[in-house]
Amino acid sequence: MKRIYIYSTLCFLLTYMKVDAQQTEQGTGEKDVVKVETAVNGDKQESKRSLAECIQLAIKANPTLLQNELAVRRAEVNLSQAKSNRLPDLNGRLGHSLTSGRSVDNATNQYITRNNSSGNFGLDASVPVFNGFRILNDIRMRADAKTAGKLEFDSQVNALKLDVITAYIQVLTAQDVLKQSEMQTEVTREQVRRAESMQKEGAINPGDYFDLKGQLANDINMIESNKQRLYTNRVKLAGFLNVDEAQLGDLQALELKADAQKLEATALYKLATESLPDIPALEWRIKAAEKNIKIAQSSYWPSLSLNGGLSSNYSKNVTTGGYWYQMKNNLGKAVSLNLSIPIFNRFKVKNDVKLAKLDLESSKFQREIALNNLRAETANAVFNLQNASNTITQLQEQNTNYAESFRIAKVVFELGNSNSVIFLTAKTKYDNSQIQLVVKQYEWLLQKYINDYYAGSLNL
């Protein structure tokens, strides 16, 4: 079960929360954020690609998923062949040879010493009568394996959905962080313009002036770094959709819905075992392993088959009749029952049965491991969602306080009653709180989707 991407995503989001302490900000107006937003032009909103569209495109075009679908088709072919094994075998043979010197005439079974031309043909059929129920159990095992394969493919589809959701949210996060850094840079740029005017008049401390210019350079570098991160995330999302980054287009914003379901870990775990295809797939694998033991045990039984055949031959050495006359005249028919009784086979059957039983035990352990991992994952999902919600509340209050602190520091600095160190320190705290709030909101959104996934309510 593929879950590692969840933790890698959280690491990605947390990297934004360690933004350089000198990154700047847009102003003091944005305090309470109810919706995560990307830049939206009203007239172009309809052309933006939605999350649901990205998921549907990935399911249709993702090459890894399409390759995994081949396993389902192979299982269908294997089941079809298992059913066909109940049918008779029918094979024909036809041969012609030229001989010289001493040889046996296939028409008279006598030695001849001259050149000869001879031929033969045959038609053989075999019908399995009894083979220890091997064919029957093989059909049942292949049917179970086919069902398990379909459920495993459904699980891979769900994993791809979560991959797309993760990449989609990473792109939106990078977009908003870039937008924040651009607006913060404009605040610094405005202060630099003001400082340049004061510098010409000798009305500002040179240290403060160069402090502000250095901050502006740092902010511009941060913009370029955020652009690179955004491009990397867009390429990742485009890869899941099997399109070029340029074809990805703009993405629609995602809303933070206050009605996210909040379940206890035990309840979410129970829903996950009932809704996710992973666990039923493992149960079907256990059933298939049980059938495989019976297949191995069938070799202990005798096998009985009904056989029949037609055969004829031709020899140039025979003077009576031509080719087709001899073939018709020499036609032979045969019907037989063949019984094969296993007596000693170097313990191969015994060891095959042991290996099949070990495979069954392995399948049961895989199910227990999957359930144990699922229990831990659902517990983490519930905790992370609640933790993100609590953190957002604290960050909103922190952001409000830092906004007021920065406003005061800005006013005092512009009046000349402070210095750049105090001003930039207040600005850095406010800038970081803005970034942290944006990142944590997207982290909450991701955790909401993860909880919906485990609860079986991820309708995308």
XYZ file of C-alpha atoms in Angstrom:
460
model
C 0.000 0.000 0.000
C 1.425 3.174 -1.168
C 1.541 5.812 1.582
C 5.096 7.169 1.618
C 4.107 10.094 -0.576
C 1.993 11.491 2.310
C 5.018 12.033 4.485
C 7.157 13.348 1.620
C 4.426 15.886 0.925
C 4.403 17.071 4.516
C 8.153 17.503 4.326
C 7.660 19.546 1.170
C 5.097 21.781 2.851
C 7.232 22.251 5.921
C 10.124 23.526 3.815
C 8.060 26.597 3.098
C 7.659 27.214 6.808
C 11.429 27.668 7.069
C 11.498 30.576 4.651
C 14.519 32.794 5.051
C 14.028 35.123 7.974
C 14.599 38.134 5.765
C 11.804 37.440 3.263
C 9.432 40.448 3.048
C 5.705 41.040 2.890
C 2.921 42.979 1.210
C 1.320 44.920 4.074
C -0.928 44.529 7.067
C -4.326 43.959 5.547
C -4.549 40.144 5.217
C -5.388 38.641 8.593
C -8.058 35.942 8.521
C -7.850 33.593 5.580
C -10.989 31.580 4.925
C -10.118 30.369 1.442
C -6.864 29.294 -0.161
C -6.648 31.343 -3.358
C -4.481 31.528 -6.417
C -4.351 34.447 -8.790
C -7.692 34.533 -10.595
C -8.748 36.572 -13.582
C -12.543 36.435 -13.641
C -12.823 36.171 -17.418
C -10.297 33.341 -17.594
C -11.505 31.279 -14.651
C -13.383 28.831 -16.868
C -10.229 27.914 -18.764
C -8.409 26.777 -15.653
C -7.888 23.061 -15.093
C -9.733 21.662 -12.091
C -8.532 18.974 -9.726
C -11.235 16.576 -10.939
C -10.108 17.096 -14.548
C -6.501 16.397 -13.607
C -7.495 13.163 -11.865
C -9.608 11.953 -14.779
C -6.855 12.760 -17.259
C -4.293 10.929 -15.140
C -6.499 7.825 -14.939
C -6.872 7.812 -18.724
C -3.317 8.743 -19.730
C -0.884 7.864 -16.930
C 1.487 5.287 -18.495
C 2.310 3.599 -15.178
C -1.369 3.008 -14.450
C -2.001 1.787 -17.980
C 0.875 -0.633 -17.600
C -0.562 -1.906 -14.307
C -3.880 -2.477 -16.062
C -2.158 -5.110 -18.186
C -1.932 -7.303 -15.080
C -5.742 -7.375 -14.938
C -5.926 -8.371 -18.592
C -3.310 -11.091 -18.025
C -5.399 -12.469 -15.166
C -8.413 -12.624 -17.498
C -6.372 -14.509 -20.104
C -5.075 -16.924 -17.460
C -8.629 -17.645 -16.301
C -9.771 -18.198 -19.868
C -6.928 -20.643 -20.445
C -7.703 -22.486 -17.207
C -11.271 -23.052 -18.415
C -10.041 -24.116 -21.850
C -7.867 -26.796 -20.272
C -11.058 -28.884 -19.901
C -11.227 -29.233 -23.691
C -9.527 -32.033 -25.678
C -6.123 -31.686 -27.280
C -6.157 -32.273 -31.037
C -2.909 -32.312 -33.034
C -2.068 -33.326 -36.550
C 1.283 -34.451 -37.960
C 2.513 -34.897 -41.501
C 5.971 -35.941 -42.663
C 7.786 -36.934 -45.862
C 11.325 -38.257 -46.245
C 13.807 -39.301 -48.929
C 16.213 -42.164 -48.105
C 19.134 -43.855 -49.849
C 21.142 -46.920 -48.965
C 19.960 -49.381 -46.365
C 16.738 -48.309 -44.604
C 13.412 -49.651 -43.318
C 10.423 -49.331 -45.601
C 7.653 -47.861 -43.458
C 4.990 -49.621 -45.529
C 6.425 -53.196 -45.329
C 8.725 -52.827 -42.287
C 11.444 -54.600 -44.309
C 15.020 -53.501 -45.014
C 15.676 -52.113 -48.461
C 18.922 -50.973 -50.070
C 17.663 -48.630 -52.740
C 16.475 -45.066 -52.845
C 12.993 -44.559 -51.502
C 10.425 -41.835 -50.869
C 8.024 -42.291 -47.973
C 5.535 -40.320 -45.951
C 3.213 -40.547 -42.961
C 0.497 -38.592 -41.263
C -1.379 -38.762 -38.001
C -4.176 -37.115 -36.062
C -4.070 -37.452 -32.257
C -6.588 -36.405 -29.614
C -6.472 -36.514 -25.821
C -9.193 -35.774 -23.275
C -8.424 -35.415 -19.541
C -10.780 -37.651 -17.572
C -9.404 -37.257 -14.061
C -6.295 -35.513 -12.703
C -6.973 -35.065 -9.006
C -9.283 -32.078 -9.633
C -6.276 -30.036 -10.772
C -8.163 -28.340 -13.605
C -11.153 -27.479 -11.411
C -8.995 -26.007 -8.660
C -6.881 -24.148 -11.193
C -10.016 -22.483 -12.584
C -11.092 -21.451 -9.092
C -7.609 -20.179 -8.242
C -7.412 -18.126 -11.450
C -10.854 -16.673 -10.763
C -9.770 -15.581 -7.282
C -6.559 -14.134 -8.682
C -8.540 -12.187 -11.278
C -10.783 -10.675 -8.592
C -7.739 -9.800 -6.489
C -6.066 -8.238 -9.512
C -9.045 -5.991 -10.198
C -9.107 -4.826 -6.580
C -5.359 -4.198 -6.644
C -5.803 -2.119 -9.781
C -8.527 -0.116 -8.048
C -6.055 0.477 -5.232
C -3.493 1.707 -7.750
C -6.102 4.082 -9.179
C -6.712 5.454 -5.674
C -2.968 5.839 -5.119
C -2.703 7.769 -8.386
C -5.564 10.021 -7.280
C -3.704 10.851 -4.087
C -0.516 11.460 -6.063
C -2.353 13.916 -8.312
C -4.014 15.618 -5.334
C -0.645 15.939 -3.618
C 1.051 17.369 -6.702
C -1.921 19.687 -7.359
C -1.753 21.085 -3.820
C 2.016 21.454 -4.106
C 1.545 23.592 -7.209
C -1.073 25.764 -5.501
C 1.165 26.111 -2.459
C 4.103 27.170 -4.610
C 1.885 29.644 -6.480
C 0.666 31.290 -3.307
C 4.123 31.396 -1.746
C 5.427 33.012 -4.924
C 2.589 35.512 -4.852
C 3.327 36.315 -1.214
C 7.037 36.798 -1.906
C 6.280 39.097 -4.841
C 3.994 41.274 -2.742
C 6.487 41.316 0.108
C 9.205 42.377 -2.303
C 7.084 45.312 -3.438
C 6.902 46.539 0.160
C 10.696 46.388 0.410
C 11.104 48.059 -2.985
C 8.890 50.929 -1.887
C 11.006 51.415 1.210
C 14.168 51.398 -0.910
C 12.714 54.110 -3.179
C 11.926 56.215 -0.133
C 15.400 55.572 1.307
C 17.076 56.574 -1.983
C 15.329 59.937 -1.896
C 16.350 60.465 1.712
C 19.899 59.320 0.918
C 20.288 62.075 -1.654
C 19.236 64.590 0.972
C 21.397 63.022 3.667
C 18.312 62.394 5.788
C 18.871 58.674 6.470
C 21.493 56.647 8.210
C 23.712 55.042 5.505
C 23.595 51.746 7.395
C 19.805 51.697 7.238
C 19.883 52.560 3.545
C 22.212 49.701 2.601
C 20.330 47.347 4.934
C 17.172 47.967 2.935
C 18.949 47.480 -0.413
C 20.405 44.183 0.792
C 16.933 43.070 1.884
C 15.563 43.906 -1.560
C 18.236 41.779 -3.236
C 17.416 38.913 -0.883
C 13.696 39.228 -1.676
C 14.355 39.141 -5.415
C 16.489 36.007 -5.008
C 13.667 34.432 -3.001
C 11.248 35.141 -5.865
C 13.520 33.297 -8.298
C 13.825 30.373 -5.877
C 10.035 30.188 -5.525
C 9.638 30.305 -9.309
C 11.956 27.339 -9.618
C 10.004 25.439 -6.972
C 6.732 26.211 -8.734
C 8.086 25.011 -12.067
C 9.389 21.788 -10.505
C 5.997 21.064 -8.975
C 4.195 21.817 -12.238
C 6.484 19.390 -14.063
C 5.723 16.742 -11.432
C 1.967 17.200 -11.833
C 2.235 17.216 -15.635
C 4.148 13.928 -15.412
C 1.232 12.245 -13.646
C -1.063 13.536 -16.410
C 1.370 12.481 -19.164
C 1.442 15.985 -20.692
C 4.064 18.670 -21.118
C 4.329 21.350 -18.461
C 3.287 23.969 -21.016
C 0.068 22.035 -21.668
C -0.869 21.926 -17.996
C -2.296 25.449 -17.999
C -3.545 27.309 -14.939
C -5.116 25.457 -12.035
C -8.327 26.268 -10.234
C -8.150 27.254 -6.591
C -9.305 24.849 -3.896
C -11.593 25.954 -1.092
C -11.077 25.250 2.561
C -14.429 23.796 3.533
C -15.294 24.055 7.184
C -17.447 20.907 7.020
C -14.528 18.473 6.895
C -15.584 15.279 8.640
C -13.815 14.654 11.930
C -13.771 10.995 12.846
C -12.060 9.155 15.654
C -9.103 7.004 14.664
C -10.995 3.779 15.387
C -13.993 4.827 13.295
C -11.794 5.923 10.399
C -9.868 2.645 10.547
C -13.105 0.660 10.397
C -14.330 2.689 7.406
C -10.976 2.213 5.676
C -11.107 -1.586 6.022
C -14.597 -1.551 4.517
C -14.089 0.968 1.714
C -10.500 0.575 0.500
C -9.904 -2.201 -2.053
C -6.489 -3.068 -0.579
C -7.741 -5.333 2.214
C -10.322 -7.286 0.138
C -7.627 -7.794 -2.500
C -5.396 -9.461 0.069
C -8.294 -11.637 1.220
C -8.795 -12.844 -2.344
C -5.063 -13.532 -2.567
C -5.435 -15.748 0.508
C -8.270 -17.646 -1.191
C -6.148 -18.076 -4.308
C -3.275 -19.403 -2.171
C -5.633 -21.954 -0.588
C -6.648 -23.160 -4.053
C -2.982 -23.381 -5.020
C -2.408 -25.883 -2.209
C -5.138 -28.098 -3.655
C -3.538 -27.809 -7.080
C -0.214 -29.003 -5.663
C -1.931 -31.853 -3.784
C -3.630 -33.066 -6.968
C -0.302 -34.549 -8.098
C -0.676 -37.167 -5.338
C -3.625 -38.638 -7.285
C -3.463 -40.886 -10.371
C -4.388 -39.229 -13.631
C -6.579 -40.772 -16.303
C -6.890 -39.602 -19.900
C -8.769 -40.823 -22.961
C -6.731 -40.845 -26.161
C -7.521 -41.518 -29.776
C -5.740 -41.249 -33.082
C -5.640 -41.807 -36.814
C -2.454 -42.687 -38.717
C -1.351 -43.789 -42.181
C 1.765 -44.010 -44.333
C 3.026 -44.098 -47.897
C 6.068 -45.673 -49.588
C 7.290 -45.282 -53.138
C 8.656 -48.841 -52.898
C 5.069 -50.196 -52.857
C 3.876 -50.637 -56.435
C 0.179 -51.016 -55.699
C -1.560 -47.676 -55.735
C -0.390 -44.089 -55.637
C 0.081 -41.699 -52.746
C -3.556 -41.070 -51.821
C -4.498 -44.715 -52.377
C -1.850 -45.906 -49.936
C -2.743 -43.244 -47.379
C -6.371 -44.381 -47.472
C -5.552 -48.080 -47.579
C -3.032 -47.912 -44.720
C -5.296 -45.903 -42.427
C -5.164 -47.034 -38.789
C -7.339 -46.072 -35.830
C -6.673 -46.299 -32.122
C -8.493 -45.537 -28.847
C -6.832 -45.881 -25.450
C -7.197 -45.088 -21.769
C -3.960 -44.018 -20.128
C -3.587 -44.210 -16.362
C -0.586 -42.601 -14.708
C 0.074 -43.498 -11.051
C 2.627 -41.428 -9.116
C 4.949 -43.689 -7.132
C 8.136 -41.762 -6.473
C 9.105 -38.369 -7.872
C 12.071 -37.336 -5.714
C 9.651 -35.722 -3.190
C 8.762 -33.019 -5.688
C 5.016 -33.125 -4.987
C 5.588 -33.138 -1.243
C 7.836 -30.082 -1.441
C 5.463 -28.317 -3.851
C 2.699 -28.717 -1.280
C 4.954 -27.347 1.455
C 5.842 -24.324 -0.675
C 2.165 -23.705 -1.446
C 1.361 -23.756 2.275
C 4.184 -21.308 2.933
C 2.737 -19.037 0.236
C -0.590 -19.173 2.071
C 1.067 -18.191 5.356
C 2.867 -15.361 3.573
C -0.428 -14.092 2.166
C -1.981 -14.090 5.637
C 0.966 -12.170 7.065
C 0.716 -9.651 4.242
C -2.880 -9.024 5.217
C -1.939 -8.563 8.885
C 0.887 -6.211 7.937
C -1.462 -4.197 5.728
C -4.049 -3.931 8.521
C -1.391 -2.896 11.022
C -0.059 -0.228 8.653
C -3.590 0.947 7.925
C -4.321 1.312 11.639
C -1.247 3.511 12.070
C -1.979 5.534 8.927
C -5.580 6.291 9.882
C -4.503 7.303 13.394
C -1.894 9.658 11.920
C -4.420 11.052 9.460
C -6.895 11.919 12.224
C -4.206 13.464 14.403
C -2.611 15.445 11.550
C -5.960 16.897 10.486
C -6.770 18.056 14.011
C -3.239 19.319 14.549
C -3.322 21.325 11.321
C -6.683 22.818 12.308
C -5.376 23.862 15.747
C -2.200 25.287 14.241
C -4.149 27.392 11.745
C -6.098 28.967 14.615
C -2.864 29.856 16.390
C -1.233 31.132 13.199
C -4.191 33.383 12.460
C -3.853 34.990 15.901
C -0.085 35.205 15.486
C -0.486 36.790 12.065
C -2.846 39.419 13.473
C -0.386 40.328 16.230
C 2.631 40.450 13.924
C 0.683 42.551 11.448
C 0.023 45.178 14.092
C 3.621 45.005 15.298
C 4.889 45.532 11.751
C 2.501 48.428 11.187
C 3.826 50.177 14.276
C 7.456 49.448 13.380
C 6.872 50.826 9.879
C 5.332 54.047 11.132
C 8.097 54.613 13.689
C 10.813 53.829 11.118
C 9.382 56.212 8.534
C 9.252 58.942 11.192
C 12.966 58.426 11.784
C 12.563 57.257 15.366
C 13.849 53.719 14.729
C 16.436 51.888 12.645
C 16.451 49.272 9.892
C 17.226 46.392 12.263
C 14.040 46.897 14.282
C 11.995 47.519 11.131
C 13.306 44.460 9.262
C 12.950 42.227 12.330
C 9.257 43.105 12.653
C 8.790 42.700 8.913
C 10.487 39.291 8.896
C 8.234 37.980 11.672
C 5.148 39.149 9.839
C 6.347 37.797 6.500
C 7.101 34.378 7.987
C 3.727 34.217 9.719
C 2.044 34.918 6.379
C 3.942 32.110 4.679
C 3.354 29.692 7.545
C -0.377 30.371 7.485
C -0.613 29.728 3.736
C 1.413 26.523 3.980
C -0.497 25.202 6.986
C -3.831 25.830 5.269
C -2.749 23.724 2.314
C -1.439 21.086 4.694
C -4.869 21.015 6.344
C -6.475 20.645 2.928
C -4.213 17.724 2.074
C -5.019 16.033 5.371
C -8.723 16.519 4.664
C -8.364 14.695 1.357
C -6.395 11.924 3.061
C -9.137 11.481 5.678
C -11.763 11.429 2.916
C -9.708 8.797 1.116
C -9.622 6.477 4.127
C -13.318 7.088 4.818
C -14.230 6.173 1.230
C -15.721 9.598 0.500
C -13.062 10.908 -1.901
C -15.433 11.712 -4.755
C -13.101 13.030 -7.460
